[in-house]
mmCIF file of C-alpha atoms in Angstrom:
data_model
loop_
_atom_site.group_PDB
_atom_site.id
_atom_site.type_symbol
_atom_site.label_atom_id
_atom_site.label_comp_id
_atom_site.label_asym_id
_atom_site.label_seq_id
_atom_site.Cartn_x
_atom_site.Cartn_y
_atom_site.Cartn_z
ATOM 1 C CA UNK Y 1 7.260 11.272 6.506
ATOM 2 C CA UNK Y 2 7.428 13.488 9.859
ATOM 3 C CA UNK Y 3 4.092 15.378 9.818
ATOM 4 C CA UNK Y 4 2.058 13.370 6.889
ATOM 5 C CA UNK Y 5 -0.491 10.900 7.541
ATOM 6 C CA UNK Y 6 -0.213 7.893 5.047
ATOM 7 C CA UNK Y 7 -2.736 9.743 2.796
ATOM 8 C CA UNK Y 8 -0.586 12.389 1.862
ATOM 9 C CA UNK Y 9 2.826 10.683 0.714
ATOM 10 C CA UNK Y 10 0.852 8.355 -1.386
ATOM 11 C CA UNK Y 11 -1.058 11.546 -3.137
ATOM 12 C CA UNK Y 12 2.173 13.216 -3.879
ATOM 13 C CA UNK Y 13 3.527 9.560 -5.644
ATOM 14 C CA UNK Y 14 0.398 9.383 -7.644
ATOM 15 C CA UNK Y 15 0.807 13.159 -8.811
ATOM 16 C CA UNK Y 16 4.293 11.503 -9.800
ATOM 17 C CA UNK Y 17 3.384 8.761 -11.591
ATOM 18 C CA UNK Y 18 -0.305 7.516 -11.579
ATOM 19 C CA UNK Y 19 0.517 4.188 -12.252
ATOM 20 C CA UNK Y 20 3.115 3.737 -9.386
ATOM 21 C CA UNK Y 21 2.791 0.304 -6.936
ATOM 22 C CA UNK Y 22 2.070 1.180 -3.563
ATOM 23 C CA UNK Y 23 1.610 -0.944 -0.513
ATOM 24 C CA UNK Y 24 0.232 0.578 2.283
ATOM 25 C CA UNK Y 25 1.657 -1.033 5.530
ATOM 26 C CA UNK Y 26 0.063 -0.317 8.733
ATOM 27 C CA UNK Y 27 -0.351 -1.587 12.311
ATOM 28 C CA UNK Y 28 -3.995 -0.338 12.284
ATOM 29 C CA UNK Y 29 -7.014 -1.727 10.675
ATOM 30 C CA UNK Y 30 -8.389 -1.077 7.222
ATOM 31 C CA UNK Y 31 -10.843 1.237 9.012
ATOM 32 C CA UNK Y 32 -10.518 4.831 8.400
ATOM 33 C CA UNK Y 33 -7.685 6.175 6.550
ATOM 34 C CA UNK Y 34 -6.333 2.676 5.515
ATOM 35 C CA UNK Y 35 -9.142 2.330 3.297
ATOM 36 C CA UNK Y 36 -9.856 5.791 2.067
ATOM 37 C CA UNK Y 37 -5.871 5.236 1.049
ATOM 38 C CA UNK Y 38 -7.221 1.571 -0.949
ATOM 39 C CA UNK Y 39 -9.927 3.291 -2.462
ATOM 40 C CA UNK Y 40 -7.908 6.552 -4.117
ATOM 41 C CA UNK Y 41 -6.011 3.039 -6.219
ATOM 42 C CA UNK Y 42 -3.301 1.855 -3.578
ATOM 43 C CA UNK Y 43 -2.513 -1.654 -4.604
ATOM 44 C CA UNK Y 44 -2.243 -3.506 -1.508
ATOM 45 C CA UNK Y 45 -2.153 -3.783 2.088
ATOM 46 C CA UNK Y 46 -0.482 -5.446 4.413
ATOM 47 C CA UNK Y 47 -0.934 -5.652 8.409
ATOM 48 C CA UNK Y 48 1.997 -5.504 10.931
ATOM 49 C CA UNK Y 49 3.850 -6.805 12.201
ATOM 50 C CA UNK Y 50 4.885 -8.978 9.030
ATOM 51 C CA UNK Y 51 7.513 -11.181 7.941
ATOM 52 C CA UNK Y 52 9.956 -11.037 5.285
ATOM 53 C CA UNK Y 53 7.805 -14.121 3.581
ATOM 54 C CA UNK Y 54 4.491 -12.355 3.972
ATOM 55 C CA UNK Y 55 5.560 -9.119 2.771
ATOM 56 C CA UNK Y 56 7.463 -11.308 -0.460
ATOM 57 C CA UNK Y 57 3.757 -12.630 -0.815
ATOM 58 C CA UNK Y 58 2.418 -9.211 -0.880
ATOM 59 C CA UNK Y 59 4.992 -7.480 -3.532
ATOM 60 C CA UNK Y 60 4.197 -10.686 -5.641
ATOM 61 C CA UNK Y 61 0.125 -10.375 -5.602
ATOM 62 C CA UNK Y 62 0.767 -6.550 -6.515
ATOM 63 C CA UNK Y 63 3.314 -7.027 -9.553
ATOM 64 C CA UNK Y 64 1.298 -10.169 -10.295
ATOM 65 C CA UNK Y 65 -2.157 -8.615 -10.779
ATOM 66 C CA UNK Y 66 -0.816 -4.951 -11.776
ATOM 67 C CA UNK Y 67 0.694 -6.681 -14.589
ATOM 68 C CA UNK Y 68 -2.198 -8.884 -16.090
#
């Protein structure tokens, strides 16, 4: 995503399909565009660095709760 800010990519999937599973990975905080990104209905977040088990945690919360 060479010249996009997170924001962006994750408008242009939700102009795809509104009810697409994003998790927004970021070695930031949720401050500033992290959570304006959580707010527009991105379904999780996760903090790096990560491991293959945390992220496996993550993708299971998301398809866990998106599908109650």
């Amino acid at each position: 995503m060479p010249g996009m800010g997170g924001g962006a990519p994750f408008d242009c999937l939700k102009e795809i399909n509104p009810a697409v599973k994003v998790i927004l990975s970021s070695g930031y905080s949720l401050d500033g565009e992290a959570s304006l990104i959580l707010e527009k209905g991105c379904r999780g977040f996760i903090q790096k660095p990560f491991g293959i088990q945390e992220l496996s945690k993550k993708i299971r919360e998301v398809l866990d709760v998106s599908s109650s």
